[in-house]
Tab-separated table of C-alpha atoms in Angstrom:
chain	number	residue	atom	x	y	z
A	1	MET	CA	68.283	135.200	22.858
A	2	LYS	CA	65.333	132.972	23.801
A	3	LYS	CA	65.584	131.292	20.393
A	4	LEU	CA	69.317	130.777	20.872
A	5	ILE	CA	68.833	129.159	24.296
A	6	SER	CA	65.998	126.950	23.017
A	7	SER	CA	68.109	125.803	20.076
A	8	LEU	CA	71.065	124.975	22.279
A	9	LEU	CA	68.869	123.000	24.703
A	10	VAL	CA	67.425	120.907	21.866
A	11	MET	CA	70.915	120.314	20.480
A	12	MET	CA	72.201	119.133	23.867
A	13	MET	CA	69.223	116.794	24.377
A	14	VAL	CA	69.474	115.096	21.008
A	15	PHE	CA	73.270	114.950	20.963
A	16	THR	CA	73.164	113.222	24.357
A	17	MET	CA	70.624	110.645	23.153
A	18	VAL	CA	72.419	109.989	19.883
A	19	SER	CA	75.833	109.582	21.478
A	20	ALA	CA	74.438	107.157	24.071
A	21	PHE	CA	72.127	104.985	21.960
A	22	ALA	CA	74.780	102.535	20.743
A	23	GLU	CA	76.256	101.906	24.196
A	24	PRO	CA	74.392	98.616	24.924
A	25	VAL	CA	75.513	97.056	21.643
A	26	GLU	CA	78.594	98.924	20.424
A	27	LYS	CA	81.282	100.503	22.573
A	28	THR	CA	82.368	103.109	19.986
A	29	ASN	CA	81.020	106.645	20.049
A	30	VAL	CA	78.682	106.870	17.049
A	31	LEU	CA	78.426	110.665	17.158
A	32	ASN	CA	82.192	111.199	17.022
A	33	ALA	CA	82.494	108.778	14.109
A	34	PHE	CA	79.640	110.534	12.282
A	35	LEU	CA	81.289	113.952	12.645
A	36	LYS	CA	84.717	112.645	11.588
A	37	GLU	CA	83.213	111.268	8.378
A	38	THR	CA	81.593	114.625	7.521
A	39	ASP	CA	83.210	116.732	4.766
A	40	PHE	CA	82.660	120.202	6.243
A	41	ALA	CA	84.000	121.833	3.075
A	42	LYS	CA	80.973	120.561	1.171
A	43	GLN	CA	78.444	119.723	3.877
A	44	ASP	CA	76.646	121.304	6.808
A	45	ILE	CA	75.274	119.596	9.898
A	46	ALA	CA	71.526	119.950	10.497
A	47	LEU	CA	69.562	119.013	13.579
A	48	GLN	CA	66.156	118.068	12.208
A	49	ALA	CA	62.775	117.418	13.815
A	50	GLN	CA	59.983	115.814	11.790
A	51	GLU	CA	56.371	115.217	12.831
A	52	GLY	CA	54.094	113.974	10.083
A	53	ASP	CA	54.756	116.110	6.988
A	54	LYS	CA	56.207	119.023	8.949
A	55	VAL	CA	59.995	119.336	9.044
A	56	SER	CA	61.985	121.890	10.990
A	57	ASP	CA	65.715	121.973	11.432
A	58	VAL	CA	68.641	123.970	12.752
A	59	VAL	CA	71.653	124.203	10.447
A	60	ILE	CA	74.916	124.404	12.392
A	61	ARG	CA	78.063	125.780	10.802
A	62	THR	CA	81.408	126.866	12.257
A	63	GLU	CA	83.495	129.302	10.217
A	64	GLY	CA	86.668	130.493	11.887
A	65	ASN	CA	85.598	132.162	15.150
A	66	ASN	CA	81.946	132.405	14.053
A	67	VAL	CA	79.154	129.957	14.798
A	68	HIS	CA	75.961	130.077	12.734
A	69	LEU	CA	72.639	128.601	13.860
A	70	VAL	CA	69.995	128.823	11.152
A	71	ALA	CA	66.449	127.683	12.002
A	72	ARG	CA	64.325	126.562	9.038
A	73	ASN	CA	60.756	125.390	8.513
A	74	ASP	CA	60.326	123.064	5.529
A	75	GLY	CA	63.574	124.424	4.059
A	76	THR	CA	62.632	128.109	4.500
A	77	GLU	CA	64.829	130.177	6.819
A	78	ALA	CA	62.942	131.393	9.898
A	79	SER	CA	65.725	132.890	11.997
A	80	HIS	CA	69.492	133.123	12.030
A	81	ILE	CA	71.801	133.493	15.025
A	82	GLN	CA	75.491	134.271	14.581
A	83	LEU	CA	77.926	134.108	17.479
A	84	THR	CA	81.230	135.971	17.249
A	85	PRO	CA	83.941	136.541	19.866
A	86	LYS	CA	82.569	140.060	20.583
A	87	GLU	CA	78.828	140.033	19.897
A	88	VAL	CA	75.699	138.092	18.995
A	89	TYR	CA	73.768	138.816	15.796
A	90	VAL	CA	70.118	137.790	15.389
A	91	ASP	CA	68.278	137.919	12.039
A	92	ALA	CA	64.505	137.573	12.267
A	93	ASP	CA	62.279	138.416	9.268
A	94	GLY	CA	65.135	140.261	7.568
A	95	SER	CA	65.893	142.533	10.533
A	96	VAL	CA	69.398	142.113	12.023
A	97	THR	CA	70.035	142.972	15.675
A	98	LYS	CA	73.425	143.061	17.362
A	99	LEU	CA	74.076	142.559	21.074
A	100	PRO	CA	77.686	143.372	22.035
A	101	TYR	CA	78.967	141.439	25.029
A	102	ALA	CA	80.534	144.728	26.199
A	103	ALA	CA	77.034	146.210	26.611
A	104	VAL	CA	76.113	143.478	29.066
A	105	VAL	CA	79.366	144.048	30.985
A	106	THR	CA	78.639	147.787	31.088
A	107	VAL	CA	75.156	147.203	32.494
A	108	ILE	CA	76.567	145.006	35.240
A	109	LYS	CA	79.184	147.640	36.125
A	110	ASP	CA	76.534	150.367	36.163
A	111	ILE	CA	74.301	148.333	38.465
A	112	VAL	CA	77.208	147.798	40.889
A	113	THR	CA	78.055	151.518	40.770
A	114	GLU	CA	74.442	152.541	41.402
A	115	LEU	CA	74.143	150.160	44.330
A	116	ASP	CA	77.315	151.619	45.803
A	117	GLU	CA	75.899	155.143	45.410
A	118	ILE	CA	72.625	154.099	47.036
A	119	VAL	CA	74.511	152.741	50.038
A	120	ASN	CA	76.625	155.907	50.299
A	121	ASP	CA	73.535	158.141	50.038
A	122	ALA	CA	71.836	156.091	52.736
A	123	VAL	CA	74.833	156.524	55.006
A	124	LYS	CA	74.998	160.270	54.329
A	125	SER	CA	71.280	160.639	55.089
A	126	ILE	CA	71.803	159.529	58.690
A	127	PRO	CA	71.592	162.603	61.015
A	128	ALA	CA	74.911	163.642	62.499
A	129	GLU	CA	73.611	163.215	66.054
A	130	ALA	CA	72.655	159.605	65.213
A	131	VAL	CA	76.146	158.731	64.032
A	132	PRO	CA	78.222	157.307	66.890
A	133	THR	CA	81.454	159.057	67.719
A	134	GLU	CA	84.830	157.379	67.369
A	135	ALA	CA	85.037	157.032	71.147
A	136	GLU	CA	81.608	155.348	71.258
A	137	LEU	CA	82.613	152.977	68.491
A	138	LYS	CA	85.809	152.050	70.329
A	139	ALA	CA	83.881	151.503	73.546
A	140	ALA	CA	81.309	149.311	71.767
A	141	ALA	CA	84.086	147.324	70.080
A	142	ALA	CA	85.842	146.830	73.398
A	143	LYS	CA	82.599	145.696	75.033
A	144	ALA	CA	81.912	143.282	72.177
A	145	ALA	CA	85.441	141.893	72.485
A	146	VAL	CA	84.996	141.368	76.231
A	147	LEU	CA	81.623	139.652	75.726
A	148	ALA	CA	83.079	137.436	72.994
A	149	SER	CA	86.012	136.543	75.225
A	150	MET	CA	83.683	135.759	78.116
A	151	ALA	CA	81.505	133.572	75.872
A	152	ALA	CA	84.558	131.686	74.612
A	153	GLN	CA	85.837	131.187	78.153
A	154	GLN	CA	82.401	129.968	79.274
A	155	ALA	CA	82.255	127.499	76.349
A	156	GLU	CA	85.698	126.158	77.247
A	157	ALA	CA	84.675	125.850	80.891
A	158	ASP	CA	81.482	123.983	79.923
A	159	GLU	CA	83.461	121.595	77.727
A	160	ALA	CA	85.840	120.911	80.605
A	161	THR	CA	82.918	120.323	82.987
A	162	LEU	CA	81.321	117.795	80.628
A	163	LEU	CA	84.649	116.085	79.963
A	164	PHE	CA	85.480	115.674	83.657
A	165	ALA	CA	81.936	114.440	84.354
A	166	ALA	CA	82.201	111.873	81.553
A	167	VAL	CA	85.627	110.653	82.713
A	168	ASP	CA	84.406	110.338	86.299
A	169	PHE	CA	81.262	108.494	85.138
A	170	ALA	CA	83.277	106.022	83.025
A	171	SER	CA	85.727	105.350	85.878
A	172	TYR	CA	83.069	103.311	87.697
A	173	PHE	CA	82.826	100.772	84.850
A	174	LYS	CA	86.077	98.877	85.206
A	175	PRO	CA	86.184	96.030	82.633
A	176	GLU	CA	87.727	93.569	85.080
A	177	TYR	CA	84.863	94.286	87.464
A	178	ILE	CA	81.821	94.183	85.140
A	179	LEU	CA	83.024	91.713	82.451
A	180	ASP	CA	83.840	88.010	82.618
A	181	THR	CA	86.326	87.163	79.838
A	182	LYS	CA	87.708	83.738	78.941
A	183	LYS	CA	89.047	81.703	76.030
A	184	VAL	CA	87.448	78.401	75.088
A	185	ASP	CA	88.922	76.320	72.237
A	186	GLY	CA	90.536	79.380	70.696
A	187	ALA	CA	87.340	81.453	70.870
A	188	LEU	CA	87.050	84.591	73.004
A	189	GLU	CA	83.908	84.726	75.148
A	190	VAL	CA	82.804	87.878	76.978
A	191	LYS	CA	79.917	87.928	79.448
A	192	LEU	CA	78.422	90.897	81.291
A	193	ARG	CA	78.160	90.634	85.095
A	194	SER	CA	74.788	92.300	85.363
A	195	GLU	CA	74.831	92.662	89.166
A	196	ALA	CA	78.223	94.385	89.103
A	197	TYR	CA	77.128	96.520	86.147
A	198	ALA	CA	73.997	97.662	88.021
A	199	THR	CA	76.062	98.538	91.097
A	200	ALA	CA	78.546	100.521	88.976
A	201	LEU	CA	75.724	102.342	87.187
A	202	GLY	CA	74.062	103.313	90.466
A	203	GLU	CA	77.307	104.631	91.951
A	204	ALA	CA	78.199	106.503	88.748
A	205	VAL	CA	74.828	108.291	88.537
A	206	ASP	CA	74.870	109.026	92.310
A	207	ALA	CA	78.248	110.728	91.921
A	208	MET	CA	77.050	112.680	88.880
A	209	MET	CA	74.028	113.942	90.840
A	210	THR	CA	76.348	115.558	93.396
A	211	ASN	CA	78.532	117.417	90.863
A	212	PRO	CA	78.088	121.189	91.542
A	213	ALA	CA	79.775	122.296	88.285
A	214	LEU	CA	77.488	120.057	86.262
A	215	ALA	CA	74.479	121.339	88.221
A	216	GLU	CA	75.374	124.959	87.408
A	217	LEU	CA	75.782	124.138	83.685
A	218	ILE	CA	72.439	122.269	83.443
A	219	ASP	CA	70.554	125.003	85.326
A	220	ARG	CA	72.026	127.679	83.054
A	221	GLN	CA	71.049	125.719	79.932
A	222	ALA	CA	67.551	125.178	81.353
A	223	VAL	CA	67.117	128.959	81.630
A	224	LEU	CA	68.461	129.624	78.128
A	225	LYS	CA	66.938	126.738	76.183
A	226	GLY	CA	64.328	125.251	78.474
A	227	GLY	CA	64.321	121.739	79.867
A	228	ALA	CA	64.624	120.137	83.268
A	229	THR	CA	66.671	121.755	86.021
A	230	PHE	CA	69.327	119.836	87.929
A	231	ALA	CA	67.084	119.571	90.994
A	232	GLU	CA	64.326	118.026	88.836
A	233	LEU	CA	66.788	115.483	87.434
A	234	GLN	CA	67.941	114.614	90.965
A	235	LYS	CA	64.351	114.128	92.115
A	236	SER	CA	63.565	111.896	89.119
A	237	TRP	CA	66.668	109.752	89.728
A	238	VAL	CA	65.874	109.263	93.407
A	239	ALA	CA	62.276	108.274	92.588
A	240	ASN	CA	63.220	105.763	89.872
A	241	ARG	CA	66.686	104.613	91.000
A	242	GLU	CA	65.791	101.189	92.336
A	243	GLU	CA	63.389	100.382	89.507
A	244	ILE	CA	66.039	101.245	86.906
A	245	LEU	CA	68.771	99.246	88.626
A	246	GLU	CA	66.428	96.283	89.076
A	247	ALA	CA	65.797	96.261	85.324
A	248	VAL	CA	69.549	96.484	84.653
A	249	ARG	CA	70.133	93.451	86.896
A	250	THR	CA	67.939	91.396	84.550
A	251	MET	CA	70.298	92.119	81.630
A	252	GLU	CA	72.180	89.262	80.023
A	253	LYS	CA	74.902	90.095	77.501
A	254	THR	CA	77.293	87.580	75.949
A	255	GLU	CA	79.611	87.839	72.950
A	256	LYS	CA	81.750	85.229	71.258
A	257	VAL	CA	84.458	85.758	68.630
A	258	GLU	CA	85.997	82.739	66.910
A	259	GLU	CA	89.264	82.571	64.970
A	260	ASN	CA	87.456	81.639	61.755
A	261	GLY	CA	85.635	85.015	61.685
A	262	HIS	CA	82.406	83.849	63.326
A	263	TYR	CA	80.855	86.387	65.709
A	264	GLN	CA	77.840	85.782	67.965
A	265	SER	CA	76.074	88.147	70.330
A	266	HIS	CA	73.116	87.710	72.694
A	267	PHE	CA	71.367	90.417	74.692
A	268	GLN	CA	68.211	90.281	76.782
A	269	ILE	CA	66.556	92.446	79.400
A	270	GLY	CA	63.411	92.182	81.509
A	271	GLU	CA	61.543	89.513	83.407
A	272	GLU	CA	58.758	87.200	82.310
A	273	THR	CA	55.446	88.298	83.852
A	274	ALA	CA	51.793	88.105	82.921
A	275	GLU	CA	51.976	91.639	81.464
A	276	THR	CA	55.529	91.809	80.085
A	277	GLY	CA	58.035	89.579	78.361
A	278	ILE	CA	61.813	89.387	78.014
A	279	LEU	CA	63.222	91.512	75.173
A	280	VAL	CA	65.893	89.621	73.209
A	281	CYS	CA	68.351	90.775	70.547
A	282	ASP	CA	70.646	88.247	68.849
A	283	ALA	CA	73.351	88.840	66.250
A	284	ASP	CA	75.225	86.294	64.148
A	285	ALA	CA	77.935	87.254	61.647
A	286	TRP	CA	80.642	85.691	59.489
A	287	PHE	CA	83.605	87.703	58.201
A	288	ASP	CA	85.963	86.316	55.521
A	289	VAL	CA	88.847	88.768	55.237
A	290	GLU	CA	90.667	86.854	52.500
A	291	ASP	CA	87.699	86.651	50.100
A	292	MET	CA	86.229	89.998	51.262
A	293	GLU	CA	82.847	88.495	52.151
A	294	CYS	CA	80.529	88.894	55.112
A	295	GLU	CA	77.115	87.781	56.334
A	296	ILE	CA	75.227	89.483	59.164
A	297	SER	CA	71.927	88.582	60.797
A	298	VAL	CA	70.266	90.494	63.649
A	299	THR	CA	66.932	89.557	65.222
A	300	MET	CA	64.894	91.312	67.897
A	301	GLY	CA	61.720	90.298	69.697
A	302	LEU	CA	60.336	88.577	72.786
A	303	LYS	CA	61.993	85.473	74.144
A	304	ASP	CA	60.612	82.127	72.872
A	305	GLU	CA	58.491	83.942	70.241
A	306	ASP	CA	58.992	84.731	66.571
A	307	PRO	CA	61.204	87.818	66.153
A	308	VAL	CA	59.498	91.121	65.428
A	309	VAL	CA	62.494	92.628	63.604
A	310	VAL	CA	64.918	90.725	61.381
A	311	TYR	CA	67.859	92.357	59.596
A	312	GLU	CA	69.961	90.364	57.114
A	313	MET	CA	72.936	91.473	55.047
A	314	ALA	CA	75.408	89.633	52.836
A	315	GLY	CA	78.164	91.307	50.858
A	316	ALA	CA	80.971	90.252	48.538
A	317	LEU	CA	83.076	91.826	45.820
A	318	ASP	CA	80.521	90.857	43.169
A	319	SER	CA	77.189	91.005	45.022
A	320	PHE	CA	75.231	92.622	47.840
A	321	ARG	CA	71.995	91.698	49.615
A	322	GLU	CA	70.153	93.545	52.386
A	323	LYS	CA	66.751	92.751	53.877
A	324	MET	CA	64.743	94.234	56.741
A	325	THR	CA	61.586	92.554	58.038
A	326	VAL	CA	59.387	94.279	60.635
A	327	ALA	CA	56.320	92.194	61.473
A	328	ASP	CA	54.680	91.666	58.051
A	329	ALA	CA	56.490	94.554	56.315
A	330	VAL	CA	59.520	93.772	54.149
A	331	ALA	CA	62.171	95.930	52.482
A	332	GLU	CA	64.822	94.175	50.398
A	333	VAL	CA	67.498	95.085	47.870
A	334	ARG	CA	69.801	92.751	45.910
A	335	TYR	CA	72.312	93.551	43.206
A	336	ASP	CA	75.219	91.960	41.369
A	337	LEU	CA	78.393	93.781	40.418
A	338	GLU	CA	80.594	93.434	37.368
A	339	ASN	CA	83.833	95.411	37.186
A	340	GLY	CA	82.580	97.604	40.011
A	341	ARG	CA	79.297	98.471	38.216
A	342	ILE	CA	75.789	97.241	39.000
A	343	ASN	CA	74.878	94.499	36.537
A	344	ASN	CA	71.343	93.850	37.761
A	345	CYS	CA	69.319	94.899	40.780
A	346	LYS	CA	66.082	93.864	42.480
A	347	ILE	CA	64.204	96.031	44.992
A	348	ASN	CA	61.158	94.901	46.929
A	349	VAL	CA	59.315	97.064	49.467
A	350	ASP	CA	56.063	95.507	50.714
A	351	LEU	CA	54.334	97.368	53.554
A	352	ASP	CA	50.762	96.384	52.716
A	353	GLU	CA	48.539	95.858	49.674
A	354	ASP	CA	48.188	99.619	49.185
A	355	ASP	CA	51.815	100.537	49.782
A	356	TYR	CA	54.461	98.573	47.927
A	357	LEU	CA	57.202	98.912	45.328
A	358	LYS	CA	58.777	96.239	43.169
A	359	ALA	CA	61.670	97.087	40.881
A	360	ASP	CA	63.980	94.991	38.741
A	361	PHE	CA	66.543	96.543	36.423
A	362	GLY	CA	69.719	95.725	34.568
A	363	ARG	CA	71.820	97.193	31.800
A	364	ASP	CA	69.199	96.466	29.139
A	365	TYR	CA	65.866	96.422	30.989
A	366	LEU	CA	63.824	98.094	33.725
A	367	TYR	CA	60.653	97.000	35.533
A	368	VAL	CA	58.906	99.019	38.246
A	369	LYS	CA	55.481	98.356	39.771
A	370	GLY	CA	53.528	100.130	42.506
A	371	PRO	CA	49.923	100.505	43.675
A	372	LYS	CA	49.266	103.233	41.076
A	373	GLY	CA	50.709	101.454	38.058
A	374	GLY	CA	53.883	100.181	36.508
A	375	ILE	CA	56.539	100.849	33.905
A	376	SER	CA	58.870	98.499	32.099
A	377	THR	CA	61.503	98.990	29.429
A	378	SER	CA	63.751	96.847	27.287
A	379	VAL	CA	66.503	97.504	24.779
A	380	ARG	CA	67.623	95.315	21.917
A	381	GLU	CA	69.063	95.411	18.433
A	382	THR	CA	66.493	94.665	15.728
A	383	TRP	CA	67.134	92.596	12.601
A	384	THR	CA	67.423	95.833	10.620
A	385	GLY	CA	70.176	97.145	12.905
A	386	LYS	CA	68.107	99.592	14.941
A	387	ILE	CA	68.711	100.009	18.666
A	388	ARG	CA	65.187	99.829	20.035
A	389	TYR	CA	63.993	100.973	23.456
A	390	GLU	CA	60.453	99.873	24.246
A	391	VAL	CA	58.674	101.500	27.175
A	392	TYR	CA	55.394	100.143	28.579
A	393	PHE	CA	53.182	102.118	30.966
A	394	GLU	CA	50.197	100.726	32.882
A	395	ASN	CA	47.990	102.518	35.402
A	396	ALA	CA	46.039	101.047	38.302
A	397	ALA	CA	42.951	100.687	36.085
A	398	GLY	CA	44.844	98.451	33.679
A	399	ASP	CA	45.107	101.011	30.849
A	400	GLU	CA	48.301	100.537	28.846
A	401	PHE	CA	50.452	102.876	26.784
A	402	THR	CA	53.517	101.910	24.797
A	403	MET	CA	56.302	104.119	23.500
A	404	THR	CA	59.078	102.934	21.196
A	405	VAL	CA	62.332	104.823	20.678
A	406	ASP	CA	64.531	103.708	17.775
A	407	PHE	CA	68.099	104.848	17.150
A	408	TYR	CA	69.658	104.064	13.804
A	409	GLU	CA	71.691	105.377	10.881
A	410	ASP	CA	69.905	106.246	7.656
A	411	ASP	CA	72.191	107.288	4.777
A	412	ASP	CA	73.710	110.576	5.962
A	413	SER	CA	71.684	110.825	9.194
A	414	LEU	CA	71.694	109.630	12.759
A	415	VAL	CA	68.026	109.137	13.605
A	416	CYS	CA	66.028	109.086	16.841
A	417	GLU	CA	62.412	108.080	16.153
A	418	LEU	CA	59.631	108.086	18.755
A	419	THR	CA	56.305	106.322	18.248
A	420	GLY	CA	53.428	105.809	20.679
A	421	SER	CA	50.571	103.345	20.821
A	422	GLU	CA	48.000	106.169	20.842
A	423	SER	CA	49.093	107.725	17.554
A	424	ASP	CA	50.032	106.493	14.073
A	425	ASP	CA	52.401	109.423	13.578
A	426	SER	CA	55.978	109.406	14.792
A	427	LEU	CA	58.270	112.151	16.024
A	428	MET	CA	61.687	111.969	14.420
A	429	PHE	CA	64.931	113.745	15.297
A	430	LYS	CA	67.830	113.600	12.863
A	431	LEU	CA	71.412	114.709	12.930
A	432	SER	CA	72.046	114.956	9.205
A	433	ARG	CA	74.696	115.847	6.701
A	434	ILE	CA	73.216	118.174	4.099
A	435	ASP	CA	74.628	120.022	1.112
A	436	LYS	CA	75.967	123.405	2.129
A	437	VAL	CA	73.265	126.036	2.292
A	438	ALA	CA	73.625	129.754	1.666
A	439	ILE	CA	74.301	131.421	5.008
A	440	LYS	CA	74.823	135.185	5.206
A	441	ASP	CA	77.430	136.913	7.327
A	442	LEU	CA	75.140	138.995	9.547
A	443	SER	CA	77.992	141.235	10.658
A	444	THR	CA	78.119	142.681	7.092
A	445	ALA	CA	74.387	143.442	6.816
A	446	GLU	CA	73.487	146.890	5.446
A	447	LYS	CA	71.309	147.782	8.423
A	448	ILE	CA	72.054	146.539	11.915
A	449	ASP	CA	70.067	147.592	14.997
A	450	GLU	CA	72.382	147.528	17.994
A	451	ILE	CA	71.092	146.820	21.477
A	452	THR	CA	72.873	149.330	23.718
A	453	ALA	CA	73.547	149.296	27.431
A	454	GLU	CA	70.988	152.094	27.825
A	455	GLN	CA	68.274	149.977	26.198
A	456	ILE	CA	69.067	147.028	28.457
A	457	GLU	CA	68.947	149.281	31.523
A	458	ALA	CA	65.639	150.734	30.376
A	459	GLU	CA	64.144	147.260	30.071
A	460	ILE	CA	65.428	146.367	33.547
A	461	VAL	CA	63.827	149.529	34.946
A	462	LYS	CA	60.506	148.554	33.342
A	463	VAL	CA	60.632	145.135	34.977
A	464	LEU	CA	61.517	146.638	38.355
A	465	ASN	CA	58.692	149.150	38.082
A	466	MET	CA	56.265	146.324	37.347
A	467	MET	CA	57.491	144.491	40.441
A	468	ALA	CA	57.296	147.580	42.701
A	469	PRO	CA	54.031	148.069	44.651
A	470	ALA	CA	51.771	150.831	43.355
A	471	LYS	CA	51.901	154.051	45.366
A	472	ALA	CA	48.729	155.083	47.174
A	473	ALA	CA	46.987	158.065	45.631
A	474	ALA	CA	47.508	161.341	47.507
A	475	PRO	CA	44.420	162.384	49.527
A	476	GLU	CA	42.507	165.376	48.326
A	477	ALA	CA	42.713	168.625	50.310
A	478	GLY	CA	40.268	168.833	53.127
A	479	LYS	CA	39.718	165.104	53.334
C-alpha cells in the first residue's frame, strides 16, 4: 500500500506540472491533447524518472474496471499493483497479495463493536449503590433546568441593563446641541462644538455612575471575572472628571463633504505646552462613483510638525495601491489588474536595514529579496520550443545557485527536465507513450496470499501494545 500511495503522489505531482507548463504561452491543455492522441489499443502510458543512466518508470494501464500500476527499474518489473472494484492485488518479487476492501470494512465494524462493548462493560462495572435512582436523576434534571433557566433570565436581564444604559448615555449627545452644520457653496460642513460636547459627556457619565442596575452587574462581573468594582470606577471618575473634560474641551473636529466626491476631515486634541503638543489627524479623500475610483490619505502627528503616521490608498477597477509610513518604516503594496486577475504586483516592507522585504512578481516572473537572501524566477519560450523556468537563489553571503526547469515535447513524451548549477546531471520526468508491455492479471495468479480482517486486527493490536506503557513488575514476596 505504501508503494501504491507513493506512486499516486508522484503521478499527481508530475501531471500537475505537465498540464500547467504551457499556460504562459499556449492556452490549450497539453496533457489532454497528449492523451487524446494516444492509441491505447497499441500503447501504454508510462511515467518515467531519469537521473544520469538510471531510469525508473510506472506503467499505467486501464482495462475495463481494473487499473494496473507497474513499477520498473531499467525496464525490469519491480512491483505490480492492480486495483479492482472489490480488492487490491500487490505483486512483489513474484508473491501476490490480495487485500479485499470488505476486510477493511469488517475491521472498522469490529472496532466500533468492541468500543461499544467496552463502554457497556464500564457501565455495568459501576456498583449498584453508586448508580443514581430514577428519582435522583429526575431531581438533578429539574435542578439543572432551573439553573439553566435562571442563567438565561440573568443574561437577558444583563442585556437589558446594558441596552438601557447605552440608550440613556447616548440621549445626552443631541446632534443639534453638539454639532454645528451648514452648507457653503453646495458643500456640507460639520463642526463639533467642543464645549457642548464636554458638558454632554460629563452629564452622561455622571448619570451612568448613579445607575444601580449597572452597578450590580459590574460588581457581579468583578467577582466572577475580576476587574474593577463599580465603587472603584466611581472613585476614578470623580478624581479625573475635570481633567478629562478639560482635555475634551480642547478638541476640534470638522468635516466637509463636497458634491464632487471630495471629503475632508480635521481632528485635533490637546494644548501646546513645553512638555506636550497638539495631536492632529487629517483625512482627505476623493470618491468617483461613476468610474469606481477612490483616493484616501490620512496623516497623524503633532501640529506644525511632520506627520508621524501617513496612510495612503488609491483604488480603481484596474489597479490598487496602499502605503503605510510610520516614522522611517514603510510598508507598501501595488498591483495592476487585468480581467479581474493580478497582472503584476510590487511589495515593499522596509523597517530597517536588518528587517525588510522587497517583492516584484507578474505572470511570467518573480523577484523576492530579504536580509537573508533572495530568489528570482523567469519563464520564457526558448528558440527550440521549450518552456523554460529559471530560478536563481542567493544567500546573504552572496553565494548563488541556479535551477532550470524545462517543459517540452520529445517524440512520444511530455518532458519535465530539472538541472542545477551545482551538478552536470539532470533529473528528468517523462510522461511517455510506449509499446504495450506484458502485464499479468494478478487476480488469476496460481497462489494468492489474502490479507484477512484478523491479520489487520492483529497488526493493530501490535501497534497499540507498543504504544501502551509497560506494566511495572510485581514485587517479590516479603519485599
